[in-house]
Amino acid sequence: MSLPRHVRLVEVGPRDGLQNEKQPISVVDKVRLVDDLSAAGLGYIEVGSFVSPKWVPQMAGSAEVFAGIAQRPGVTYAALAPNLQGLQAALDVGVREVAVFAAASEAFSQRNINCSIAESLKRFEPLMDAARQHGVQVRGYVSCVLGCPYEGAIAAEQVAAVAGELRAMGCYEVSLGDTIGVGTASAVRRLFEVVGRQVPHDRLAGHFHDTYGQALANIYASLLEGIAVFDSSVAGLGGCPYARGATGNVASEDVLYLLQGLGIETGVDLPRLIEAGQRISRVLGRESASRVARAWFQAGHQ
Ligand code: HMG
Ligand code: MG
């Protein structure tokens, strides 16, 4: 199988990255991050979440962030919405694309959104109807596709069933999340092969957390399966509050470096992306988790 010529990068740093931070991060810093990312050429940015502030306090200011960003034409600014209430809050600030999130593991579904997988899918139905009425596109996530922090191994067939349901209810794309970063390349290839029987490969995306350092290998394995959309997080920010020990997503800078080396277009500018990662890392008071960003500065770039 030949590699795709173009890959769409879905930048989830402001959402998946920052949601896990305990320290307060100001709306100004969040807005700056999103604007830095769009300036770097990212065409799709997940800005925040309209979830319960009791569950994820860091995302409580998402409406203010949406109100503060400089929306560039052609860029999609998306938000998570777990239910109708979340969609309504997103609509109130003019959000044009949301993402719903289900899990392939029952235990994770309970811990993350307080309901079973079947209940979550039922809950998405009125959201999907309302989104359709408002012309809002909906992306779907499936978590724990290669393993669950509570249940261990997850069958690819179970992932395929949930992904198929999300697609059938109208999600234009389904992103498969290795929430705890345990997957390895051969499991990833098999996963896309099995899920591909339910959802075509050009409607699937890969979302790899880098806990075990396998994310880039897993992205390469996905590319070999014809997957051309990947979620990543600038500076490797983040983790999931309901998956203890899960580190951030694969760093966007590292994914971009890989793709550039493979001659795959993304439209993203590496130095500007590194700069965006550097600025938010300074705000958080720690070194970037991106290996490419670290090497960049060690090589004397400013
Ligand atoms: P619940 O407690 O079962 O909800 O939570 P409820 O419907 O019974 O409502 C309880 C309270 O929450 C009420 O407030 C509601 O108004 C409020 P109260 O009357 O007690 O004051 N509420 C809301 N508030 C704001 N926005 C809303 C909303 N909905 C209800 N949308 C719920 C169920 C889904 C709301 C909750 O469990 C929740 O918010 N969970 C979010 C968890 C989350 O955001 N996790 C991280 C994102 S997923 C992820 O990171 C994985 C991913 O990256 C992929 C991967 O890596 O695998 C996507
Ligand atoms: Mg995630």
Coordinates of C-alpha atoms and ligand atoms in Angstrom, one line a residue:
M1 CA 0.0 0.0 0.0
S2 CA 1.4 3.4 -0.9
L3 CA 1.5 6.2 1.6
P4 CA -1.1 9.1 1.4
R5 CA 0.3 12.3 -0.2
H6 CA -1.6 14.5 2.2
V7 CA -2.4 14.1 5.9
R8 CA -4.8 16.2 7.9
L9 CA -3.5 17.0 11.4
V10 CA -6.2 17.5 14.1
E11 CA -4.6 19.6 16.8
V12 CA -6.0 18.5 20.2
G13 CA -3.5 20.3 22.5
P14 CA -5.8 23.0 23.7
R15 CA -8.4 20.4 24.6
D16 CA -6.9 16.9 25.2
G17 CA -3.6 18.6 26.3
L18 CA -4.8 21.2 28.7
Q19 CA -7.8 19.3 30.1
N20 CA -5.5 17.3 32.3
E21 CA -3.6 20.2 33.8
K22 CA -4.2 20.8 37.5
Q23 CA -2.8 24.4 37.6
P24 CA -5.0 27.2 36.5
I25 CA -4.3 28.4 32.9
S26 CA -5.7 31.7 32.0
V27 CA -8.2 32.3 29.1
V28 CA -5.6 34.6 27.6
D29 CA -2.9 31.9 27.5
K30 CA -5.4 29.4 26.0
V31 CA -6.5 31.9 23.3
R32 CA -2.8 32.6 22.5
L33 CA -2.1 28.9 22.1
V34 CA -5.0 28.5 19.7
D35 CA -4.0 31.6 17.7
D36 CA -0.4 30.4 17.6
L37 CA -1.5 27.0 16.3
S38 CA -3.7 28.5 13.5
A39 CA -0.8 30.8 12.6
A40 CA 1.4 27.7 12.2
G41 CA -1.0 26.5 9.5
L42 CA -3.1 23.9 11.4
G43 CA -6.4 23.7 9.7
Y44 CA -8.3 21.9 12.5
I45 CA -8.0 22.8 16.2
E46 CA -9.9 21.3 19.1
V47 CA -10.3 24.4 21.2
G48 CA -12.1 23.1 24.3
S49 CA -14.9 21.0 25.8
F50 CA -18.5 21.8 26.8
V51 CA -18.6 19.1 29.5
S52 CA -19.5 19.3 33.2
P53 CA -17.1 21.6 35.0
K54 CA -17.3 19.3 38.0
W55 CA -15.8 16.5 35.9
V56 CA -13.1 18.5 34.0
P57 CA -12.6 21.9 35.7
Q58 CA -9.9 23.0 33.3
M59 CA -12.3 23.2 30.4
A60 CA -14.8 25.4 32.3
G61 CA -13.6 28.5 30.4
S62 CA -14.1 27.1 26.9
A63 CA -16.9 29.6 26.0
E64 CA -14.5 32.5 26.8
V65 CA -11.7 30.9 24.8
F66 CA -14.0 30.6 21.7
A67 CA -15.0 34.2 22.2
G68 CA -11.4 35.3 22.4
I69 CA -9.7 33.5 19.4
A70 CA -9.1 35.2 16.1
Q71 CA -10.9 32.8 13.8
R72 CA -9.1 32.4 10.5
P73 CA -11.0 31.5 7.4
G74 CA -10.7 27.9 6.4
V75 CA -9.7 26.7 9.9
T76 CA -12.1 24.4 11.8
Y77 CA -12.4 25.3 15.5
A78 CA -14.0 22.3 17.2
A79 CA -15.2 21.4 20.8
L80 CA -16.2 18.2 22.6
A81 CA -19.8 17.9 23.5
P82 CA -21.0 14.8 25.5
N83 CA -24.7 15.6 25.4
L84 CA -27.4 18.0 24.2
Q85 CA -26.5 20.5 27.0
G86 CA -22.9 20.6 25.7
L87 CA -24.0 21.0 22.1
Q88 CA -26.3 23.9 23.1
A89 CA -23.4 25.6 25.0
A90 CA -21.2 25.2 21.9
L91 CA -23.9 26.6 19.6
D92 CA -24.3 29.6 21.9
V93 CA -20.7 30.6 21.1
G94 CA -20.9 29.9 17.4
V95 CA -19.1 26.5 17.3
R96 CA -19.6 24.9 13.9
E97 CA -18.1 21.4 14.6
V98 CA -18.3 19.2 17.7
A99 CA -17.0 15.8 18.7
V100 CA -18.9 13.2 20.7
F101 CA -16.9 10.6 22.6
A102 CA -17.7 7.0 23.3
A103 CA -15.5 4.1 24.5
A104 CA -14.9 0.6 23.5
S105 CA -14.7 -0.4 27.2
E106 CA -17.7 -0.4 29.5
A107 CA -15.6 0.4 32.6
F108 CA -14.0 3.4 30.9
S109 CA -17.3 4.6 29.6
Q110 CA -18.7 4.6 33.2
R111 CA -15.7 6.5 34.6
N112 CA -15.4 9.0 31.8
I113 CA -19.1 9.9 31.1
N114 CA -21.0 8.1 33.8
C115 CA -23.0 5.7 31.6
S116 CA -22.7 2.5 29.7
I117 CA -21.6 2.4 26.0
A118 CA -25.2 1.8 24.9
E119 CA -26.5 4.7 27.0
S120 CA -23.9 7.0 25.6
L121 CA -24.8 6.2 22.0
K122 CA -28.5 6.8 22.9
R123 CA -27.6 10.1 24.5
F124 CA -25.8 11.2 21.3
E125 CA -29.0 10.7 19.2
P126 CA -30.7 14.0 20.2
L127 CA -27.4 15.7 19.9
M128 CA -26.9 14.4 16.4
D129 CA -30.4 15.5 15.4
A130 CA -29.9 19.0 16.8
A131 CA -26.5 19.3 15.2
R132 CA -28.0 18.3 11.8
Q133 CA -30.7 21.0 12.2
H134 CA -28.0 23.6 12.9
G135 CA -25.7 22.4 10.1
V136 CA -23.0 21.5 12.7
Q137 CA -20.7 18.6 11.7
V138 CA -20.0 15.9 14.3
R139 CA -16.8 13.9 14.7
G140 CA -16.8 10.7 16.8
Y141 CA -14.2 9.3 19.1
V142 CA -13.8 5.8 20.4
S143 CA -11.5 5.5 23.5
C144 CA -9.5 2.6 24.7
V145 CA -9.3 1.0 21.3
L146 CA -6.0 -0.8 22.0
G147 CA -6.5 -1.4 25.8
C148 CA -8.3 -0.1 28.8
P149 CA -6.9 1.0 32.1
Y150 CA -9.6 -0.9 33.9
E151 CA -10.4 -3.9 31.6
G152 CA -7.1 -4.6 29.9
A153 CA -7.3 -6.0 26.4
I154 CA -10.1 -4.8 24.1
A155 CA -11.3 -6.8 21.1
A156 CA -10.9 -5.0 17.8
E157 CA -14.4 -6.3 16.9
Q158 CA -15.8 -4.3 19.9
V159 CA -14.1 -1.1 18.6
A160 CA -15.5 -1.8 15.2
A161 CA -19.0 -2.1 16.6
V162 CA -18.9 1.2 18.4
A163 CA -17.2 3.0 15.5
G164 CA -19.8 1.6 13.1
E165 CA -22.6 2.9 15.4
L166 CA -21.1 6.4 15.5
R167 CA -20.7 6.4 11.8
A168 CA -24.3 5.2 11.2
M169 CA -25.7 7.9 13.5
G170 CA -24.0 10.5 11.3
C171 CA -20.4 11.2 12.5
Y172 CA -18.5 12.1 9.3
E173 CA -15.3 10.7 10.8
V174 CA -14.4 8.4 13.7
S175 CA -11.1 8.9 15.5
L176 CA -9.8 5.7 17.2
G177 CA -8.1 6.6 20.5
D178 CA -5.3 4.7 22.1
T179 CA -6.1 6.5 25.4
I180 CA -3.4 4.9 27.4
G181 CA -0.8 4.5 24.7
V182 CA -0.4 0.8 25.0
G183 CA -0.8 -0.2 21.3
T184 CA 2.0 -1.5 19.1
A185 CA 2.3 -1.4 15.3
S186 CA 1.0 -4.8 14.4
A187 CA -2.1 -4.4 16.7
V188 CA -2.7 -1.0 15.1
R189 CA -2.7 -2.5 11.6
R190 CA -5.1 -5.3 12.7
L191 CA -7.3 -2.7 14.4
F192 CA -7.7 -0.7 11.2
E193 CA -8.2 -3.8 9.2
V194 CA -11.1 -5.0 11.4
V195 CA -12.7 -1.5 12.0
G196 CA -12.3 -0.9 8.2
R197 CA -15.0 -3.5 7.6
Q198 CA -17.5 -1.3 9.4
V199 CA -16.1 2.2 8.6
P200 CA -14.2 3.0 5.4
H201 CA -10.5 4.0 6.0
D202 CA -11.0 7.5 4.6
R203 CA -13.5 8.0 7.4
L204 CA -11.2 6.9 10.2
A205 CA -8.5 8.8 12.1
G206 CA -5.8 7.8 14.6
H207 CA -5.5 9.3 18.1
F208 CA -2.4 8.0 19.8
H209 CA -1.3 8.9 23.3
D210 CA 2.5 8.3 23.7
T211 CA 2.6 6.6 27.1
Y212 CA 4.8 3.7 25.9
G213 CA 6.6 5.7 23.3
Q214 CA 4.9 3.8 20.5
A215 CA 2.8 6.6 18.9
L216 CA 5.0 7.5 16.0
A217 CA 5.5 3.8 15.1
N218 CA 1.7 3.4 15.4
I219 CA 1.1 6.4 13.1
Y220 CA 3.5 4.9 10.5
A221 CA 1.6 1.6 10.8
S222 CA -1.7 3.5 10.3
L223 CA -0.3 5.3 7.2
L224 CA 0.5 1.9 5.8
E225 CA -3.2 1.0 6.3
G226 CA -4.2 4.1 4.3
I227 CA -5.2 6.3 7.3
A228 CA -4.6 10.0 6.5
V229 CA -6.0 11.9 9.6
F230 CA -4.1 12.0 12.9
D231 CA -4.8 13.8 16.1
S232 CA -1.8 15.2 18.0
S233 CA -1.0 17.7 20.7
V234 CA 1.6 20.5 20.4
A235 CA 4.5 19.9 22.9
G236 CA 2.9 16.5 23.6
L237 CA 0.6 18.1 26.1
G238 CA -1.9 16.2 28.1
G239 CA -3.4 13.0 29.2
C240 CA -6.8 11.8 30.1
P241 CA -8.2 12.6 33.6
Y242 CA -10.0 9.3 33.7
A243 CA -7.1 7.1 32.7
R244 CA -4.4 7.3 35.4
G245 CA -0.9 7.3 34.1
A246 CA -1.9 8.1 30.5
T247 CA 0.5 10.7 29.2
G248 CA -0.1 13.3 26.5
N249 CA -0.9 12.7 22.9
V250 CA 2.0 12.2 20.5
A251 CA 3.6 15.6 20.0
S252 CA 2.4 17.5 16.9
E253 CA 6.0 18.6 16.1
D254 CA 7.2 15.0 16.1
V255 CA 4.4 13.8 13.8
L256 CA 5.1 16.7 11.5
Y257 CA 8.8 15.9 11.3
L258 CA 7.9 12.2 10.5
L259 CA 5.4 13.3 7.8
Q260 CA 7.8 15.8 6.2
G261 CA 10.5 13.1 6.1
L262 CA 8.0 10.9 4.2
G263 CA 7.2 13.7 1.8
I264 CA 3.6 13.9 3.0
E265 CA 2.0 17.4 2.9
T266 CA 0.2 18.9 5.8
G267 CA 0.3 22.6 5.3
V268 CA 1.9 23.1 8.7
D269 CA 5.0 25.1 9.3
L270 CA 7.4 23.3 11.7
P271 CA 9.3 26.3 13.1
R272 CA 6.1 28.1 14.0
L273 CA 4.6 25.0 15.5
I274 CA 7.7 24.6 17.6
E275 CA 7.4 28.2 18.7
A276 CA 3.7 27.6 19.7
G277 CA 4.8 24.6 21.8
Q278 CA 7.6 26.5 23.4
R279 CA 5.3 29.3 24.5
I280 CA 2.7 27.0 26.1
S281 CA 5.5 25.0 27.7
R282 CA 6.8 28.2 29.3
V283 CA 3.3 29.0 30.6
L284 CA 3.1 25.5 32.2
G285 CA 6.6 25.9 33.5
R286 CA 8.1 22.7 32.0
E287 CA 10.0 21.4 29.1
S288 CA 8.2 20.4 26.0
A289 CA 7.6 16.7 25.6
S290 CA 8.3 17.0 21.9
R291 CA 11.7 15.3 21.0
V292 CA 11.8 17.3 17.8
A293 CA 11.4 20.6 19.7
R294 CA 14.1 19.7 22.2
A295 CA 16.5 18.7 19.4
W296 CA 15.6 21.9 17.5
F297 CA 16.8 24.1 20.4
Q298 CA 19.8 21.9 21.2
A299 CA 20.8 22.4 17.5
G300 CA 21.0 26.1 18.2
H301 CA 17.7 27.3 16.6
Q302 CA 16.0 30.1 18.4
Ligands
HMG1 P1 -23.5 13.2 34.9 O1 -23.2 13.7 36.3 O2 -24.0 11.8 34.7 O3 -24.6 14.2 34.2 O4 -22.3 13.5 34.0 P2 -26.1 14.6 34.5 O5 -26.7 14.7 33.1 O6 -26.7 13.8 35.5 O7 -25.9 16.1 35.0 C1 -25.2 16.4 36.3 C2 -24.8 17.8 36.3 O8 -23.8 18.1 35.3 C3 -25.9 18.8 36.2 O9 -25.5 20.0 37.0 C4 -25.8 19.2 34.7 O10 -26.3 20.5 34.5 C5 -24.3 19.2 34.5 P3 -26.0 20.2 38.5 O11 -27.5 20.2 38.3 O12 -25.5 19.0 39.3 O13 -25.4 21.5 38.8 N1 -24.0 18.9 33.1 C6 -23.2 19.7 32.3 N2 -22.6 20.9 32.6 C7 -21.9 21.5 31.6 N3 -21.9 21.0 30.4 C8 -22.5 19.8 30.0 C9 -23.2 19.2 31.1 N4 -23.9 18.0 31.1 C10 -24.4 17.9 32.3 N5 -22.4 19.3 28.8 C11 -21.3 14.0 31.8 C12 -22.3 13.1 32.6 C13 -21.2 13.4 30.4 C14 -21.9 15.4 31.7 C15 -20.0 14.0 32.6 O14 -19.6 12.7 32.9 C16 -18.9 14.7 31.9 O15 -18.9 16.0 31.6 N6 -17.9 14.0 31.5 C17 -16.8 14.6 30.7 C18 -15.6 13.8 30.8 C19 -14.5 14.3 29.9 O16 -14.6 15.4 29.4 N7 -13.4 13.5 29.7 C20 -12.3 13.9 28.9 C21 -12.6 13.9 27.4 S1 -12.6 12.3 26.7 C22 -11.0 12.0 26.3 O17 -10.1 12.8 26.7 C23 -10.6 10.9 25.4 C24 -10.3 11.4 23.9 O18 -9.2 12.3 23.9 C25 -10.0 10.2 23.1 C26 -9.0 9.2 23.7 O19 -7.9 9.6 24.1 O20 -9.3 8.0 23.9 C27 -11.5 12.1 23.3
MG2 MG -7.2 11.6 24.1

